[in-house]
Coordinates of C-alpha atoms and ligand atoms in Angstrom, one line a residue:
M1 CA 85.4 13.6 87.4
T2 CA 83.7 10.4 86.0
R3 CA 86.3 7.8 85.0
V4 CA 85.5 5.2 82.4
D5 CA 87.7 2.3 81.6
V6 CA 86.9 0.3 78.5
L7 CA 88.1 -3.3 77.9
S8 CA 88.2 -4.3 74.2
I9 CA 90.1 -6.2 71.6
F10 CA 89.9 -3.0 69.5
P11 CA 90.9 -0.3 72.0
E12 CA 92.0 2.0 69.0
L13 CA 88.3 2.6 68.3
F14 CA 88.2 4.9 71.4
P15 CA 87.6 7.7 71.9
G16 CA 86.5 7.8 68.2
P17 CA 83.2 9.7 67.9
L18 CA 83.3 10.5 71.6
G19 CA 86.1 12.9 70.9
A20 CA 83.7 15.3 69.1
G21 CA 81.1 17.7 70.3
V22 CA 79.9 18.0 73.9
V23 CA 81.5 14.7 75.0
G24 CA 84.8 15.8 73.4
R25 CA 84.6 19.0 75.4
A26 CA 83.8 17.1 78.6
L27 CA 87.0 15.0 77.9
E28 CA 89.0 18.2 77.3
R29 CA 87.6 19.8 80.4
G30 CA 88.5 16.8 82.5
L31 CA 84.8 16.2 83.5
L32 CA 85.2 12.7 82.1
S33 CA 88.1 10.4 81.3
V34 CA 87.8 7.5 78.8
Q35 CA 90.7 5.0 78.9
A36 CA 90.6 2.0 76.5
H37 CA 92.5 -1.1 77.4
D38 CA 93.5 -3.9 75.1
L39 CA 92.2 -7.3 76.3
R40 CA 95.2 -8.9 74.7
D41 CA 97.4 -7.1 77.3
F42 CA 95.8 -9.4 79.9
T43 CA 96.8 -12.6 78.2
D44 CA 99.9 -14.6 79.3
D45 CA 100.6 -16.6 76.1
R46 CA 102.9 -15.6 73.3
H47 CA 99.9 -15.7 70.8
R48 CA 98.0 -13.3 73.1
Q49 CA 94.9 -15.5 72.6
V50 CA 91.6 -14.0 73.8
D51 CA 89.1 -16.3 72.1
D52 CA 88.6 -20.0 71.5
T53 CA 86.0 -22.4 70.0
A54 CA 82.8 -23.2 71.9
F55 CA 82.5 -26.4 73.9
G56 CA 79.7 -28.4 72.4
G57 CA 80.5 -27.1 69.0
G58 CA 78.7 -24.4 67.0
P59 CA 79.8 -21.6 64.8
G60 CA 82.0 -18.8 65.9
M61 CA 84.4 -18.1 68.8
V62 CA 84.0 -17.3 72.5
L63 CA 86.0 -14.8 74.6
K64 CA 88.1 -16.8 77.0
P65 CA 87.6 -16.2 80.8
E66 CA 91.2 -15.8 81.8
P67 CA 92.1 -12.5 80.0
L68 CA 88.7 -11.0 80.8
L69 CA 88.8 -11.8 84.5
R70 CA 92.5 -11.0 84.9
A71 CA 91.5 -7.5 83.7
V72 CA 88.3 -7.2 85.6
R73 CA 89.9 -8.4 88.9
Q74 CA 92.8 -5.9 88.3
F75 CA 90.3 -3.0 88.0
R76 CA 88.3 -4.2 91.0
A77 CA 91.5 -4.6 93.1
A78 CA 92.5 -1.0 92.2
D79 CA 89.1 0.4 92.8
P80 CA 86.6 -1.9 94.7
S81 CA 83.8 0.7 94.1
A82 CA 84.2 0.5 90.3
R83 CA 81.0 -0.5 88.5
V84 CA 81.9 -3.2 86.0
I85 CA 79.4 -3.8 83.2
L86 CA 79.4 -6.2 80.3
L87 CA 77.6 -4.8 77.2
S88 CA 75.5 -7.6 75.8
P89 CA 72.1 -8.1 74.0
Q90 CA 70.9 -10.1 77.1
G91 CA 71.6 -7.2 79.4
R92 CA 69.2 -4.8 81.2
R93 CA 67.9 -2.3 78.6
L94 CA 69.6 1.0 78.6
T95 CA 67.1 3.8 79.2
Q96 CA 67.4 7.5 80.2
E97 CA 66.6 6.4 83.7
V98 CA 69.5 3.9 83.7
V99 CA 71.8 6.6 82.2
R100 CA 70.9 8.9 85.1
E101 CA 71.8 6.1 87.5
L102 CA 75.2 5.5 85.8
A103 CA 75.9 9.2 85.7
G104 CA 76.0 9.0 89.5
E105 CA 78.9 6.5 89.4
A106 CA 82.5 7.8 89.8
H107 CA 84.1 4.9 88.0
L108 CA 82.6 2.7 85.2
V109 CA 84.4 -0.3 83.7
L110 CA 82.8 -1.3 80.4
V111 CA 83.6 -4.7 79.0
C112 CA 83.1 -5.1 75.3
G113 CA 82.2 -8.5 74.0
R114 CA 83.2 -9.8 70.5
Y115 CA 82.6 -13.0 68.6
Q116 CA 79.6 -15.1 69.8
G117 CA 80.0 -13.7 73.3
V118 CA 82.0 -14.3 76.5
D119 CA 82.6 -17.4 78.6
E120 CA 79.7 -17.9 81.1
R121 CA 82.1 -18.0 84.0
A122 CA 83.5 -14.6 83.2
R123 CA 80.0 -13.3 82.6
E124 CA 78.9 -14.5 86.1
E125 CA 81.8 -12.9 87.8
I126 CA 81.3 -9.6 86.0
G127 CA 77.8 -9.7 87.4
E128 CA 76.1 -6.9 85.5
E129 CA 75.0 -6.6 81.8
L130 CA 73.6 -3.7 79.8
S131 CA 72.0 -3.8 76.3
I132 CA 71.5 -0.8 74.1
G133 CA 68.8 -2.6 72.2
D134 CA 67.3 -5.9 70.9
Y135 CA 69.6 -6.4 68.0
V136 CA 73.0 -8.1 67.6
L137 CA 76.2 -6.1 67.0
S138 CA 79.6 -7.5 66.1
G139 CA 81.0 -6.1 69.2
G140 CA 80.2 -4.2 72.4
E141 CA 82.4 -1.2 71.5
L142 CA 79.6 0.9 69.9
A143 CA 77.3 0.0 72.8
A144 CA 80.0 1.2 75.2
M145 CA 80.2 4.5 73.3
V146 CA 76.5 5.0 73.4
V147 CA 76.6 4.5 77.2
V148 CA 79.5 7.0 77.6
E149 CA 77.8 9.5 75.3
A150 CA 74.5 9.4 77.1
V151 CA 76.2 9.5 80.6
A152 CA 78.6 12.3 79.6
R153 CA 75.6 14.6 78.7
L154 CA 74.3 14.4 82.2
L155 CA 77.6 15.4 83.9
P156 CA 77.5 18.9 85.4
G157 CA 79.4 21.3 83.2
T158 CA 79.2 19.1 80.0
L159 CA 76.3 20.8 78.4
G160 CA 76.8 24.5 77.9
S161 CA 74.0 27.1 78.2
Q162 CA 73.0 26.4 74.6
E163 CA 72.4 22.7 75.3
S164 CA 71.0 22.9 78.8
L165 CA 69.1 19.9 80.1
S166 CA 66.2 22.1 81.1
D167 CA 64.2 21.5 77.9
E168 CA 65.0 17.8 78.5
T169 CA 63.2 18.0 81.8
F170 CA 60.2 18.6 79.7
T171 CA 60.9 15.4 77.9
E172 CA 61.8 13.2 80.8
S173 CA 60.8 10.3 78.7
G174 CA 62.9 11.6 75.9
F175 CA 60.0 12.9 73.9
E176 CA 60.7 16.2 72.4
P177 CA 57.8 18.4 71.5
P178 CA 57.9 19.6 67.8
L179 CA 60.8 22.0 67.3
Y180 CA 60.8 24.9 64.8
T181 CA 63.5 27.5 63.8
R182 CA 63.6 30.3 61.2
P183 CA 62.1 30.8 58.6
A184 CA 58.7 31.3 60.2
V185 CA 57.2 30.3 56.8
F186 CA 58.8 27.5 54.9
E187 CA 57.3 26.5 51.5
G188 CA 54.0 27.9 52.8
R189 CA 54.1 26.0 56.0
E190 CA 54.0 28.3 59.1
V191 CA 55.5 27.8 62.5
P192 CA 52.5 27.3 65.0
E193 CA 51.3 30.7 66.1
V194 CA 51.5 29.9 69.8
L195 CA 55.3 29.5 69.5
R196 CA 55.6 33.0 68.2
S197 CA 53.1 34.5 70.7
G198 CA 55.6 35.1 73.5
H199 CA 53.1 33.7 75.9
H200 CA 55.5 31.4 77.8
A201 CA 52.7 29.6 79.8
E202 CA 50.8 29.0 76.6
I203 CA 54.0 27.7 74.9
E204 CA 54.8 25.4 77.8
R205 CA 51.2 24.0 77.7
W206 CA 51.3 23.5 73.9
R207 CA 54.7 21.8 74.2
R208 CA 53.6 19.5 77.0
E209 CA 50.4 18.5 75.1
Q210 CA 52.4 18.0 71.9
S211 CA 54.9 15.8 73.7
R212 CA 52.1 13.6 75.0
E213 CA 50.4 13.5 71.6
Q214 CA 53.7 12.6 69.9
M215 CA 54.3 9.8 72.5
R216 CA 50.7 8.5 72.1
R217 CA 51.1 8.4 68.3
R218 CA 54.7 7.3 68.0
R219 CA 55.4 5.2 71.1
P220 CA 52.1 3.8 72.5
D221 CA 54.3 1.2 74.2
M222 CA 55.8 4.0 76.3
V223 CA 52.4 5.2 77.3
R224 CA 51.5 1.7 78.3
D225 CA 54.7 1.5 80.4
G226 CA 53.5 4.6 82.1
A227 CA 56.3 6.8 80.8
T228 CA 55.0 10.4 81.2
A229 CA 55.7 13.2 78.7
G230 CA 57.0 16.2 80.5
G231 CA 57.4 13.9 83.4
V232 CA 58.2 16.3 86.1
Ligands
LIG301 C1 75.1 -5.6 72.3 C2 73.8 -5.0 72.4 C3 75.5 -6.6 71.3 C4 76.8 -9.5 70.9 C5 77.8 -10.5 70.5 C6 78.8 -8.3 70.7 C7 77.3 -8.2 70.6 C8 79.1 -9.7 70.4 N1 75.8 -5.1 73.3 N2 73.9 -4.1 73.4 N3 72.8 -5.2 71.6 N4 76.7 -7.2 71.5 O1 74.8 -6.8 70.3 O2 75.1 -4.2 74.0 O3 80.0 -10.3 71.3

């Protein structure tokens, strides 16, 4: 069972969308647990203060180090093997490869920033950062949900036969070949003959080629980075 602890000033956001679909089922089946913790529970003042103004001035607030590190140290003391990750735009980019790596962890602790960000001393002690993309969110919660969603799909038993990862093997780089379903003719546009031919080798070859073609056309940057369509 993969255990995920989430640290946030809005713990009520969880599980939220994670409660639906395949991830919801993984939670029900006990393949995954997602426990949200309120950062304010790690304060020791009666105002339960988690943020303060930035030294040196500037707009916005900064998450204080004490509540963050009180929480992180408590998680680490309880489980020294826990992988503690701060979600932030400056972090390592989340890719399917990183998701596979995280799916191998038994215990993830995801720290969600808010405001302008977190105090540098807390950030240093946390030690690892992940970004879901080069844009700025108001908080790390949605990024944490993206991580949990992507990891949960790789956990054995999460995807039923209908949603097997097998076809994803074909799109190691996340590039699906064109998909078609009934009707075979829609507004005069036919499903490619090869897909209705029953020739599985032909179909595999067509899909592999289409994946490459789609990647070349839509994500030339991935081609440059050597991502391989149908990567196996
Ligand atoms: C983010 C991202 C992100 C930055 C300031 C939260 C916000 C606020 N997290 N990938 N992109 N975080 O924008 O992970 O604290």
